[in-house]
């Protein structure tokens, strides 16, 4: 019985690994994330996402039709209790070239941010600036981050609810100074799959609460909303992600993206037989009344 269970577990693991490989490979191809001769700086935090990203990229590197280099980089921000040995030991055993950047950003954040306030924003900015600079130092042509599909969707809602912007987190990004290209190879991967993969692989996860900062309550609220909606109406998360990749500026309201001001009638165009049909929303796009009620109930964010 144990042998049968082991074979079943192995089969499930293989299916999961293949799915993550396929999704990561598709994202890389769709956005031309990695090109022949690239030196990719893989940013490791010690969490499930970055471990999975490195593992999948190493796997794809063996079969890719192009040659590219992977260099793992971790930033030791000197948080109290940070297990400095974990990542170096893991990467050395893996045989992956790596660098550990030591920057005491923890002290800066604690000095600047009032007690009780979230430190995530400033901490992220300091880390990003350091990583961008280090990428220049080692000649990296791409910077790989471990954000996944759920991160992208959550960021979309955060920007809508709290920033008044229809903006998410792109799979590929040119930095503001135009000196670095950031890629997110796990952009098509679900957090649930990544968590299960990390568990099965037994990665030495480093807790993300070492800095003692408050959890980002806004992001957590959005995450809970999306989870509740997905439980009630399975498949909605994937549909939202599809929408992010299927933007129609003429159906929104941004004057910089579409020229609404100079719209003009063209009587030479072929007339639509039934204008009401042309403007109608297909039934399969119409949420049932109970869906709308459930969604409003879940959306309890202040």
PDB file of C-alpha atoms in Angstrom:
ATOM      1  CA  UNK A   1       0.000   0.000   0.000  1.00  0.00           C
ATOM      2  CA  UNK A   2       2.860   2.337   0.846  1.00  0.00           C
ATOM      3  CA  UNK A   3       4.508   1.617  -2.499  1.00  0.00           C
ATOM      4  CA  UNK A   4       1.243   2.376  -4.292  1.00  0.00           C
ATOM      5  CA  UNK A   5       0.909   5.683  -2.445  1.00  0.00           C
ATOM      6  CA  UNK A   6       4.489   6.576  -3.290  1.00  0.00           C
ATOM      7  CA  UNK A   7       3.879   5.929  -6.989  1.00  0.00           C
ATOM      8  CA  UNK A   8       0.728   8.033  -6.821  1.00  0.00           C
ATOM      9  CA  UNK A   9       2.589  10.859  -5.087  1.00  0.00           C
ATOM     10  CA  UNK A  10       5.369  10.661  -7.665  1.00  0.00           C
ATOM     11  CA  UNK A  11       2.832  10.825 -10.485  1.00  0.00           C
ATOM     12  CA  UNK A  12       1.150  13.874  -8.956  1.00  0.00           C
ATOM     13  CA  UNK A  13       4.511  15.552  -8.431  1.00  0.00           C
ATOM     14  CA  UNK A  14       5.530  14.930 -12.044  1.00  0.00           C
ATOM     15  CA  UNK A  15       2.252  16.416 -13.289  1.00  0.00           C
ATOM     16  CA  UNK A  16       2.732  19.476 -11.094  1.00  0.00           C
ATOM     17  CA  UNK A  17       6.342  19.940 -12.177  1.00  0.00           C
ATOM     18  CA  UNK A  18       5.416  19.616 -15.848  1.00  0.00           C
ATOM     19  CA  UNK A  19       2.630  22.162 -15.437  1.00  0.00           C
ATOM     20  CA  UNK A  20       4.950  24.684 -13.774  1.00  0.00           C
ATOM     21  CA  UNK A  21       7.623  24.077 -16.407  1.00  0.00           C
ATOM     22  CA  UNK A  22       5.109  24.515 -19.213  1.00  0.00           C
ATOM     23  CA  UNK A  23       3.609  27.691 -17.753  1.00  0.00           C
ATOM     24  CA  UNK A  24       7.014  29.204 -17.023  1.00  0.00           C
ATOM     25  CA  UNK A  25       8.281  28.307 -20.476  1.00  0.00           C
ATOM     26  CA  UNK A  26       5.191  29.840 -22.069  1.00  0.00           C
ATOM     27  CA  UNK A  27       5.633  33.099 -20.154  1.00  0.00           C
ATOM     28  CA  UNK A  28       9.311  33.257 -21.132  1.00  0.00           C
ATOM     29  CA  UNK A  29       8.470  32.752 -24.809  1.00  0.00           C
ATOM     30  CA  UNK A  30       5.410  35.038 -24.873  1.00  0.00           C
ATOM     31  CA  UNK A  31       7.313  37.988 -23.405  1.00  0.00           C
ATOM     32  CA  UNK A  32      10.765  37.134 -24.764  1.00  0.00           C
ATOM     33  CA  UNK A  33      12.022  37.171 -21.185  1.00  0.00           C
ATOM     34  CA  UNK A  34      15.267  35.288 -21.754  1.00  0.00           C
ATOM     35  CA  UNK A  35      17.390  35.551 -24.898  1.00  0.00           C
ATOM     36  CA  UNK A  36      20.443  33.731 -26.152  1.00  0.00           C
ATOM     37  CA  UNK A  37      23.521  34.770 -24.165  1.00  0.00           C
ATOM     38  CA  UNK A  38      21.587  36.353 -21.289  1.00  0.00           C
ATOM     39  CA  UNK A  39      22.996  36.415 -17.785  1.00  0.00           C
ATOM     40  CA  UNK A  40      19.949  36.137 -15.529  1.00  0.00           C
ATOM     41  CA  UNK A  41      20.238  37.319 -11.944  1.00  0.00           C
ATOM     42  CA  UNK A  42      17.764  35.169  -9.995  1.00  0.00           C
ATOM     43  CA  UNK A  43      16.725  37.015  -6.837  1.00  0.00           C
ATOM     44  CA  UNK A  44      16.234  34.676  -3.884  1.00  0.00           C
ATOM     45  CA  UNK A  45      14.458  35.695  -0.694  1.00  0.00           C
ATOM     46  CA  UNK A  46      14.297  32.245   0.852  1.00  0.00           C
ATOM     47  CA  UNK A  47      10.547  31.978   0.266  1.00  0.00           C
ATOM     48  CA  UNK A  48       8.603  29.371  -1.686  1.00  0.00           C
ATOM     49  CA  UNK A  49       8.251  31.518  -4.809  1.00  0.00           C
ATOM     50  CA  UNK A  50      11.911  32.307  -5.394  1.00  0.00           C
ATOM     51  CA  UNK A  51      13.020  28.742  -4.601  1.00  0.00           C
ATOM     52  CA  UNK A  52      10.513  27.420  -7.130  1.00  0.00           C
ATOM     53  CA  UNK A  53      11.586  29.974  -9.723  1.00  0.00           C
ATOM     54  CA  UNK A  54      15.236  28.957  -9.438  1.00  0.00           C
ATOM     55  CA  UNK A  55      14.383  25.248  -9.564  1.00  0.00           C
ATOM     56  CA  UNK A  56      12.227  25.594 -12.681  1.00  0.00           C
ATOM     57  CA  UNK A  57      14.716  27.879 -14.450  1.00  0.00           C
ATOM     58  CA  UNK A  58      17.531  25.403 -13.777  1.00  0.00           C
ATOM     59  CA  UNK A  59      15.367  22.659 -15.234  1.00  0.00           C
ATOM     60  CA  UNK A  60      14.467  24.687 -18.329  1.00  0.00           C
ATOM     61  CA  UNK A  61      18.100  25.687 -18.793  1.00  0.00           C
ATOM     62  CA  UNK A  62      18.960  22.044 -19.512  1.00  0.00           C
ATOM     63  CA  UNK A  63      16.516  21.737 -22.417  1.00  0.00           C
ATOM     64  CA  UNK A  64      16.212  25.287 -23.766  1.00  0.00           C
ATOM     65  CA  UNK A  65      17.154  25.878 -27.421  1.00  0.00           C
ATOM     66  CA  UNK A  66      19.236  28.862 -26.303  1.00  0.00           C
ATOM     67  CA  UNK A  67      22.143  29.280 -23.914  1.00  0.00           C
ATOM     68  CA  UNK A  68      21.795  31.479 -20.861  1.00  0.00           C
ATOM     69  CA  UNK A  69      23.515  31.831 -17.504  1.00  0.00           C
ATOM     70  CA  UNK A  70      21.848  31.783 -14.088  1.00  0.00           C
ATOM     71  CA  UNK A  71      23.312  33.543 -11.047  1.00  0.00           C
ATOM     72  CA  UNK A  72      21.471  33.402  -7.723  1.00  0.00           C
ATOM     73  CA  UNK A  73      21.535  36.505  -5.526  1.00  0.00           C
ATOM     74  CA  UNK A  74      20.251  36.962  -1.997  1.00  0.00           C
ATOM     75  CA  UNK A  75      20.214  40.193  -0.042  1.00  0.00           C
ATOM     76  CA  UNK A  76      20.950  39.864   3.668  1.00  0.00           C
ATOM     77  CA  UNK A  77      19.237  42.939   5.104  1.00  0.00           C
ATOM     78  CA  UNK A  78      20.458  42.215   8.639  1.00  0.00           C
ATOM     79  CA  UNK A  79      17.091  41.510  10.185  1.00  0.00           C
ATOM     80  CA  UNK A  80      17.507  40.123  13.706  1.00  0.00           C
ATOM     81  CA  UNK A  81      17.490  36.341  13.677  1.00  0.00           C
ATOM     82  CA  UNK A  82      17.991  35.974   9.934  1.00  0.00           C
ATOM     83  CA  UNK A  83      19.522  32.489   9.361  1.00  0.00           C
ATOM     84  CA  UNK A  84      22.542  33.543   7.313  1.00  0.00           C
ATOM     85  CA  UNK A  85      23.701  29.986   6.612  1.00  0.00           C
ATOM     86  CA  UNK A  86      20.526  28.609   5.009  1.00  0.00           C
ATOM     87  CA  UNK A  87      20.764  30.001   1.480  1.00  0.00           C
ATOM     88  CA  UNK A  88      24.561  29.735   1.075  1.00  0.00           C
ATOM     89  CA  UNK A  89      24.453  26.087   2.166  1.00  0.00           C
ATOM     90  CA  UNK A  90      21.535  25.286  -0.121  1.00  0.00           C
ATOM     91  CA  UNK A  91      23.041  27.012  -3.160  1.00  0.00           C
ATOM     92  CA  UNK A  92      26.476  25.487  -2.593  1.00  0.00           C
ATOM     93  CA  UNK A  93      24.949  22.004  -2.494  1.00  0.00           C
ATOM     94  CA  UNK A  94      22.989  22.822  -5.635  1.00  0.00           C
ATOM     95  CA  UNK A  95      26.148  23.919  -7.413  1.00  0.00           C
ATOM     96  CA  UNK A  96      24.662  27.224  -8.540  1.00  0.00           C
ATOM     97  CA  UNK A  97      26.853  30.353  -8.774  1.00  0.00           C
ATOM     98  CA  UNK A  98      25.602  32.786  -6.148  1.00  0.00           C
ATOM     99  CA  UNK A  99      26.248  36.040  -4.315  1.00  0.00           C
ATOM    100  CA  UNK A 100      25.082  37.200  -0.894  1.00  0.00           C
ATOM    101  CA  UNK A 101      24.720  40.993  -0.682  1.00  0.00           C
ATOM    102  CA  UNK A 102      25.008  42.331   2.854  1.00  0.00           C
ATOM    103  CA  UNK A 103      23.188  45.637   3.378  1.00  0.00           C
ATOM    104  CA  UNK A 104      21.847  46.804   6.727  1.00  0.00           C
ATOM    105  CA  UNK A 105      18.607  48.224   5.368  1.00  0.00           C
ATOM    106  CA  UNK A 106      16.806  46.931   8.456  1.00  0.00           C
ATOM    107  CA  UNK A 107      18.328  49.662  10.649  1.00  0.00           C
ATOM    108  CA  UNK A 108      17.426  52.342   8.095  1.00  0.00           C
ATOM    109  CA  UNK A 109      13.823  51.173   7.908  1.00  0.00           C
ATOM    110  CA  UNK A 110      13.427  50.976  11.694  1.00  0.00           C
ATOM    111  CA  UNK A 111      14.868  54.474  12.059  1.00  0.00           C
ATOM    112  CA  UNK A 112      12.674  56.068   9.394  1.00  0.00           C
ATOM    113  CA  UNK A 113       9.347  54.243   9.773  1.00  0.00           C
ATOM    114  CA  UNK A 114       7.341  55.008  12.944  1.00  0.00           C
ATOM    115  CA  UNK A 115       6.719  52.085  15.287  1.00  0.00           C
ATOM    116  CA  UNK A 116       3.577  50.180  14.375  1.00  0.00           C
ATOM    117  CA  UNK A 117       3.587  51.267  10.724  1.00  0.00           C
ATOM    118  CA  UNK A 118       4.242  48.786   7.943  1.00  0.00           C
ATOM    119  CA  UNK A 119       7.834  48.745   6.736  1.00  0.00           C
ATOM    120  CA  UNK A 120       7.166  46.864   3.496  1.00  0.00           C
ATOM    121  CA  UNK A 121       7.175  49.854   1.133  1.00  0.00           C
ATOM    122  CA  UNK A 122      10.487  51.408   2.170  1.00  0.00           C
ATOM    123  CA  UNK A 123      12.097  47.997   2.617  1.00  0.00           C
ATOM    124  CA  UNK A 124      11.133  47.029  -0.944  1.00  0.00           C
ATOM    125  CA  UNK A 125      12.466  50.280  -2.419  1.00  0.00           C
ATOM    126  CA  UNK A 126      15.813  49.930  -0.659  1.00  0.00           C
ATOM    127  CA  UNK A 127      16.100  46.303  -1.728  1.00  0.00           C
ATOM    128  CA  UNK A 128      15.173  47.106  -5.322  1.00  0.00           C
ATOM    129  CA  UNK A 129      17.761  49.871  -5.588  1.00  0.00           C
ATOM    130  CA  UNK A 130      20.483  47.615  -4.209  1.00  0.00           C
ATOM    131  CA  UNK A 131      19.597  44.743  -6.540  1.00  0.00           C
ATOM    132  CA  UNK A 132      19.496  47.012  -9.600  1.00  0.00           C
ATOM    133  CA  UNK A 133      22.941  48.332  -8.776  1.00  0.00           C
ATOM    134  CA  UNK A 134      24.350  44.867  -8.152  1.00  0.00           C
ATOM    135  CA  UNK A 135      22.972  43.621 -11.475  1.00  0.00           C
ATOM    136  CA  UNK A 136      25.095  46.291 -13.151  1.00  0.00           C
ATOM    137  CA  UNK A 137      28.152  45.202 -11.164  1.00  0.00           C
ATOM    138  CA  UNK A 138      27.978  41.559 -12.235  1.00  0.00           C
ATOM    139  CA  UNK A 139      26.904  42.263 -15.806  1.00  0.00           C
ATOM    140  CA  UNK A 140      23.450  40.718 -15.498  1.00  0.00           C
ATOM    141  CA  UNK A 141      21.217  41.366 -18.495  1.00  0.00           C
ATOM    142  CA  UNK A 142      17.967  40.317 -16.789  1.00  0.00           C
ATOM    143  CA  UNK A 143      16.728  40.400 -13.191  1.00  0.00           C
ATOM    144  CA  UNK A 144      14.313  37.570 -12.360  1.00  0.00           C
ATOM    145  CA  UNK A 145      11.768  38.028  -9.559  1.00  0.00           C
ATOM    146  CA  UNK A 146       9.482  35.339  -8.150  1.00  0.00           C
ATOM    147  CA  UNK A 147       6.088  37.039  -8.439  1.00  0.00           C
ATOM    148  CA  UNK A 148       3.337  34.706  -9.641  1.00  0.00           C
ATOM    149  CA  UNK A 149      -0.126  35.011 -11.191  1.00  0.00           C
ATOM    150  CA  UNK A 150      -1.866  35.653  -7.866  1.00  0.00           C
ATOM    151  CA  UNK A 151       0.571  38.453  -6.988  1.00  0.00           C
ATOM    152  CA  UNK A 152      -0.224  40.123 -10.303  1.00  0.00           C
ATOM    153  CA  UNK A 153      -3.986  39.892  -9.789  1.00  0.00           C
ATOM    154  CA  UNK A 154      -3.788  41.130  -6.199  1.00  0.00           C
ATOM    155  CA  UNK A 155      -1.716  44.101  -7.349  1.00  0.00           C
ATOM    156  CA  UNK A 156      -4.376  44.937  -9.948  1.00  0.00           C
ATOM    157  CA  UNK A 157      -7.061  45.178  -7.267  1.00  0.00           C
ATOM    158  CA  UNK A 158      -4.798  47.022  -4.832  1.00  0.00           C
ATOM    159  CA  UNK A 159      -4.134  49.700  -7.437  1.00  0.00           C
ATOM    160  CA  UNK A 160      -7.840  49.980  -8.278  1.00  0.00           C
ATOM    161  CA  UNK A 161      -9.086  50.093  -4.690  1.00  0.00           C
ATOM    162  CA  UNK A 162      -6.360  52.226  -3.123  1.00  0.00           C
ATOM    163  CA  UNK A 163      -4.532  53.955  -5.978  1.00  0.00           C
ATOM    164  CA  UNK A 164      -7.261  54.780  -8.472  1.00  0.00           C
ATOM    165  CA  UNK A 165      -5.260  53.168 -11.278  1.00  0.00           C
ATOM    166  CA  UNK A 166      -5.960  50.296 -13.643  1.00  0.00           C
ATOM    167  CA  UNK A 167      -2.496  48.872 -13.247  1.00  0.00           C
ATOM    168  CA  UNK A 168      -1.039  45.526 -12.223  1.00  0.00           C
ATOM    169  CA  UNK A 169       2.448  43.999 -12.266  1.00  0.00           C
ATOM    170  CA  UNK A 170       3.893  43.297 -15.746  1.00  0.00           C
ATOM    171  CA  UNK A 171       5.606  39.990 -16.571  1.00  0.00           C
ATOM    172  CA  UNK A 172       8.448  42.016 -18.098  1.00  0.00           C
ATOM    173  CA  UNK A 173       9.510  45.534 -17.144  1.00  0.00           C
ATOM    174  CA  UNK A 174      12.110  48.085 -18.176  1.00  0.00           C
ATOM    175  CA  UNK A 175      13.299  49.929 -15.066  1.00  0.00           C
ATOM    176  CA  UNK A 176      12.715  53.679 -14.839  1.00  0.00           C
ATOM    177  CA  UNK A 177      16.394  54.399 -15.471  1.00  0.00           C
ATOM    178  CA  UNK A 178      16.257  52.040 -18.478  1.00  0.00           C
ATOM    179  CA  UNK A 179      19.356  50.204 -17.240  1.00  0.00           C
ATOM    180  CA  UNK A 180      17.669  46.977 -16.155  1.00  0.00           C
ATOM    181  CA  UNK A 181      15.035  44.580 -17.456  1.00  0.00           C
ATOM    182  CA  UNK A 182      13.007  42.805 -14.783  1.00  0.00           C
ATOM    183  CA  UNK A 183      11.302  39.516 -15.639  1.00  0.00           C
ATOM    184  CA  UNK A 184       8.733  37.455 -13.746  1.00  0.00           C
ATOM    185  CA  UNK A 185       8.995  33.910 -15.125  1.00  0.00           C
ATOM    186  CA  UNK A 186       6.276  32.585 -12.779  1.00  0.00           C
ATOM    187  CA  UNK A 187       3.701  35.077 -14.087  1.00  0.00           C
ATOM    188  CA  UNK A 188       1.450  32.295 -15.411  1.00  0.00           C
ATOM    189  CA  UNK A 189       1.801  30.060 -12.319  1.00  0.00           C
ATOM    190  CA  UNK A 190      -0.771  29.781  -9.528  1.00  0.00           C
ATOM    191  CA  UNK A 191       0.366  30.367  -5.959  1.00  0.00           C
ATOM    192  CA  UNK A 192      -1.367  27.155  -4.886  1.00  0.00           C
ATOM    193  CA  UNK A 193       0.759  25.107  -7.297  1.00  0.00           C
ATOM    194  CA  UNK A 194       3.948  26.853  -6.193  1.00  0.00           C
ATOM    195  CA  UNK A 195       3.192  26.218  -2.516  1.00  0.00           C
ATOM    196  CA  UNK A 196       2.584  22.526  -3.165  1.00  0.00           C
ATOM    197  CA  UNK A 197       5.722  22.222  -5.292  1.00  0.00           C
ATOM    198  CA  UNK A 198       7.814  23.862  -2.571  1.00  0.00           C
ATOM    199  CA  UNK A 199       6.350  21.521   0.037  1.00  0.00           C
ATOM    200  CA  UNK A 200       7.060  18.418  -2.024  1.00  0.00           C
ATOM    201  CA  UNK A 201      10.591  19.573  -2.813  1.00  0.00           C
ATOM    202  CA  UNK A 202      11.278  20.339   0.837  1.00  0.00           C
ATOM    203  CA  UNK A 203      12.906  23.718   0.223  1.00  0.00           C
ATOM    204  CA  UNK A 204      14.519  25.247   3.361  1.00  0.00           C
ATOM    205  CA  UNK A 205      12.000  28.074   3.654  1.00  0.00           C
ATOM    206  CA  UNK A 206      13.058  31.180   5.566  1.00  0.00           C
ATOM    207  CA  UNK A 207      10.084  32.805   7.379  1.00  0.00           C
ATOM    208  CA  UNK A 208       9.063  36.166   5.942  1.00  0.00           C
ATOM    209  CA  UNK A 209       8.127  37.671   9.323  1.00  0.00           C
ATOM    210  CA  UNK A 210      11.644  38.096  10.669  1.00  0.00           C
ATOM    211  CA  UNK A 211      11.541  41.872  10.381  1.00  0.00           C
ATOM    212  CA  UNK A 212       8.627  41.994  12.800  1.00  0.00           C
ATOM    213  CA  UNK A 213       6.666  44.402  10.577  1.00  0.00           C
ATOM    214  CA  UNK A 214       2.903  44.366  10.329  1.00  0.00           C
ATOM    215  CA  UNK A 215       1.472  42.290   7.564  1.00  0.00           C
ATOM    216  CA  UNK A 216       0.330  44.365   4.617  1.00  0.00           C
ATOM    217  CA  UNK A 217      -3.326  44.518   5.644  1.00  0.00           C
ATOM    218  CA  UNK A 218      -4.567  45.897   2.346  1.00  0.00           C
ATOM    219  CA  UNK A 219      -2.968  43.095   0.317  1.00  0.00           C
ATOM    220  CA  UNK A 220      -4.210  40.509   2.797  1.00  0.00           C
ATOM    221  CA  UNK A 221      -7.760  41.851   2.492  1.00  0.00           C
ATOM    222  CA  UNK A 222      -7.596  41.612  -1.300  1.00  0.00           C
ATOM    223  CA  UNK A 223      -6.151  38.095  -1.094  1.00  0.00           C
ATOM    224  CA  UNK A 224      -8.983  36.957   1.177  1.00  0.00           C
ATOM    225  CA  UNK A 225     -11.552  38.534  -1.129  1.00  0.00           C
ATOM    226  CA  UNK A 226     -10.157  36.729  -4.167  1.00  0.00           C
ATOM    227  CA  UNK A 227      -9.914  33.405  -2.327  1.00  0.00           C
ATOM    228  CA  UNK A 228     -13.535  33.674  -1.190  1.00  0.00           C
ATOM    229  CA  UNK A 229     -14.669  34.549  -4.687  1.00  0.00           C
ATOM    230  CA  UNK A 230     -12.680  31.656  -6.181  1.00  0.00           C
ATOM    231  CA  UNK A 231     -14.190  29.192  -3.703  1.00  0.00           C
ATOM    232  CA  UNK A 232     -17.688  30.371  -4.527  1.00  0.00           C
ATOM    233  CA  UNK A 233     -17.159  30.687  -8.269  1.00  0.00           C
ATOM    234  CA  UNK A 234     -14.211  28.520  -9.406  1.00  0.00           C
ATOM    235  CA  UNK A 235     -12.269  29.804 -12.393  1.00  0.00           C
ATOM    236  CA  UNK A 236     -12.751  33.517 -11.745  1.00  0.00           C
ATOM    237  CA  UNK A 237      -9.082  34.025 -10.868  1.00  0.00           C
ATOM    238  CA  UNK A 238      -7.970  32.673 -14.226  1.00  0.00           C
ATOM    239  CA  UNK A 239     -10.577  34.813 -16.001  1.00  0.00           C
ATOM    240  CA  UNK A 240      -9.298  37.954 -14.273  1.00  0.00           C
ATOM    241  CA  UNK A 241      -5.740  37.125 -15.311  1.00  0.00           C
ATOM    242  CA  UNK A 242      -6.913  36.594 -18.892  1.00  0.00           C
ATOM    243  CA  UNK A 243      -8.512  40.050 -18.763  1.00  0.00           C
ATOM    244  CA  UNK A 244      -5.187  41.611 -17.742  1.00  0.00           C
ATOM    245  CA  UNK A 245      -3.743  40.258 -20.998  1.00  0.00           C
ATOM    246  CA  UNK A 246      -6.758  41.295 -23.089  1.00  0.00           C
ATOM    247  CA  UNK A 247      -7.108  45.048 -22.611  1.00  0.00           C
ATOM    248  CA  UNK A 248      -9.426  47.084 -24.848  1.00  0.00           C
ATOM    249  CA  UNK A 249      -8.582  50.790 -24.358  1.00  0.00           C
ATOM    250  CA  UNK A 250     -11.578  51.929 -26.418  1.00  0.00           C
ATOM    251  CA  UNK A 251     -13.869  50.357 -23.820  1.00  0.00           C
ATOM    252  CA  UNK A 252     -12.278  52.157 -20.877  1.00  0.00           C
ATOM    253  CA  UNK A 253     -11.848  55.894 -20.340  1.00  0.00           C
ATOM    254  CA  UNK A 254      -8.172  56.849 -20.453  1.00  0.00           C
ATOM    255  CA  UNK A 255      -7.793  59.827 -22.798  1.00  0.00           C
ATOM    256  CA  UNK A 256      -4.098  59.099 -23.270  1.00  0.00           C
ATOM    257  CA  UNK A 257      -4.683  55.535 -24.437  1.00  0.00           C
ATOM    258  CA  UNK A 258      -7.567  56.188 -26.813  1.00  0.00           C
ATOM    259  CA  UNK A 259      -8.624  59.251 -28.795  1.00  0.00           C
ATOM    260  CA  UNK A 260     -12.214  59.656 -27.598  1.00  0.00           C
ATOM    261  CA  UNK A 261     -12.169  63.403 -28.347  1.00  0.00           C
ATOM    262  CA  UNK A 262     -11.844  63.013 -32.110  1.00  0.00           C
ATOM    263  CA  UNK A 263     -14.267  60.133 -32.647  1.00  0.00           C
ATOM    264  CA  UNK A 264     -16.210  60.720 -35.854  1.00  0.00           C
ATOM    265  CA  UNK A 265     -19.072  59.032 -37.655  1.00  0.00           C
ATOM    266  CA  UNK A 266     -18.164  57.101 -40.811  1.00  0.00           C
ATOM    267  CA  UNK A 267     -21.250  56.638 -43.000  1.00  0.00           C
ATOM    268  CA  UNK A 268     -19.247  54.561 -45.482  1.00  0.00           C
ATOM    269  CA  UNK A 269     -18.744  51.794 -42.936  1.00  0.00           C
ATOM    270  CA  UNK A 270     -20.881  48.666 -43.124  1.00  0.00           C
ATOM    271  CA  UNK A 271     -23.938  49.091 -40.939  1.00  0.00           C
ATOM    272  CA  UNK A 272     -24.629  46.643 -38.134  1.00  0.00           C
ATOM    273  CA  UNK A 273     -27.951  44.887 -38.775  1.00  0.00           C
ATOM    274  CA  UNK A 274     -29.167  45.108 -35.189  1.00  0.00           C
ATOM    275  CA  UNK A 275     -27.412  47.681 -33.048  1.00  0.00           C
ATOM    276  CA  UNK A 276     -28.967  46.286 -29.884  1.00  0.00           C
ATOM    277  CA  UNK A 277     -27.372  42.902 -30.584  1.00  0.00           C
ATOM    278  CA  UNK A 278     -24.007  44.530 -31.263  1.00  0.00           C
ATOM    279  CA  UNK A 279     -24.036  46.262 -27.899  1.00  0.00           C
ATOM    280  CA  UNK A 280     -25.452  43.371 -25.921  1.00  0.00           C
ATOM    281  CA  UNK A 281     -23.295  41.541 -23.429  1.00  0.00           C
ATOM    282  CA  UNK A 282     -23.306  37.764 -24.090  1.00  0.00           C
ATOM    283  CA  UNK A 283     -25.159  35.817 -21.426  1.00  0.00           C
ATOM    284  CA  UNK A 284     -22.041  33.932 -20.453  1.00  0.00           C
ATOM    285  CA  UNK A 285     -20.456  37.218 -19.443  1.00  0.00           C
ATOM    286  CA  UNK A 286     -23.380  38.236 -17.263  1.00  0.00           C
ATOM    287  CA  UNK A 287     -22.803  37.408 -13.583  1.00  0.00           C
ATOM    288  CA  UNK A 288     -25.809  35.871 -11.887  1.00  0.00           C
ATOM    289  CA  UNK A 289     -27.497  38.065  -9.295  1.00  0.00           C
ATOM    290  CA  UNK A 290     -26.285  35.803  -6.499  1.00  0.00           C
ATOM    291  CA  UNK A 291     -22.704  36.213  -7.761  1.00  0.00           C
ATOM    292  CA  UNK A 292     -22.958  39.982  -7.507  1.00  0.00           C
ATOM    293  CA  UNK A 293     -24.386  39.772  -3.987  1.00  0.00           C
ATOM    294  CA  UNK A 294     -21.678  37.341  -2.897  1.00  0.00           C
ATOM    295  CA  UNK A 295     -18.975  39.572  -4.362  1.00  0.00           C
ATOM    296  CA  UNK A 296     -20.264  42.657  -2.584  1.00  0.00           C
ATOM    297  CA  UNK A 297     -20.404  40.726   0.686  1.00  0.00           C
ATOM    298  CA  UNK A 298     -16.792  39.650   0.295  1.00  0.00           C
ATOM    299  CA  UNK A 299     -15.560  43.118  -0.632  1.00  0.00           C
ATOM    300  CA  UNK A 300     -15.436  44.445   2.916  1.00  0.00           C
ATOM    301  CA  UNK A 301     -12.331  46.627   2.659  1.00  0.00           C
ATOM    302  CA  UNK A 302     -11.940  49.981   4.384  1.00  0.00           C
TER     303      UNK A 302
END
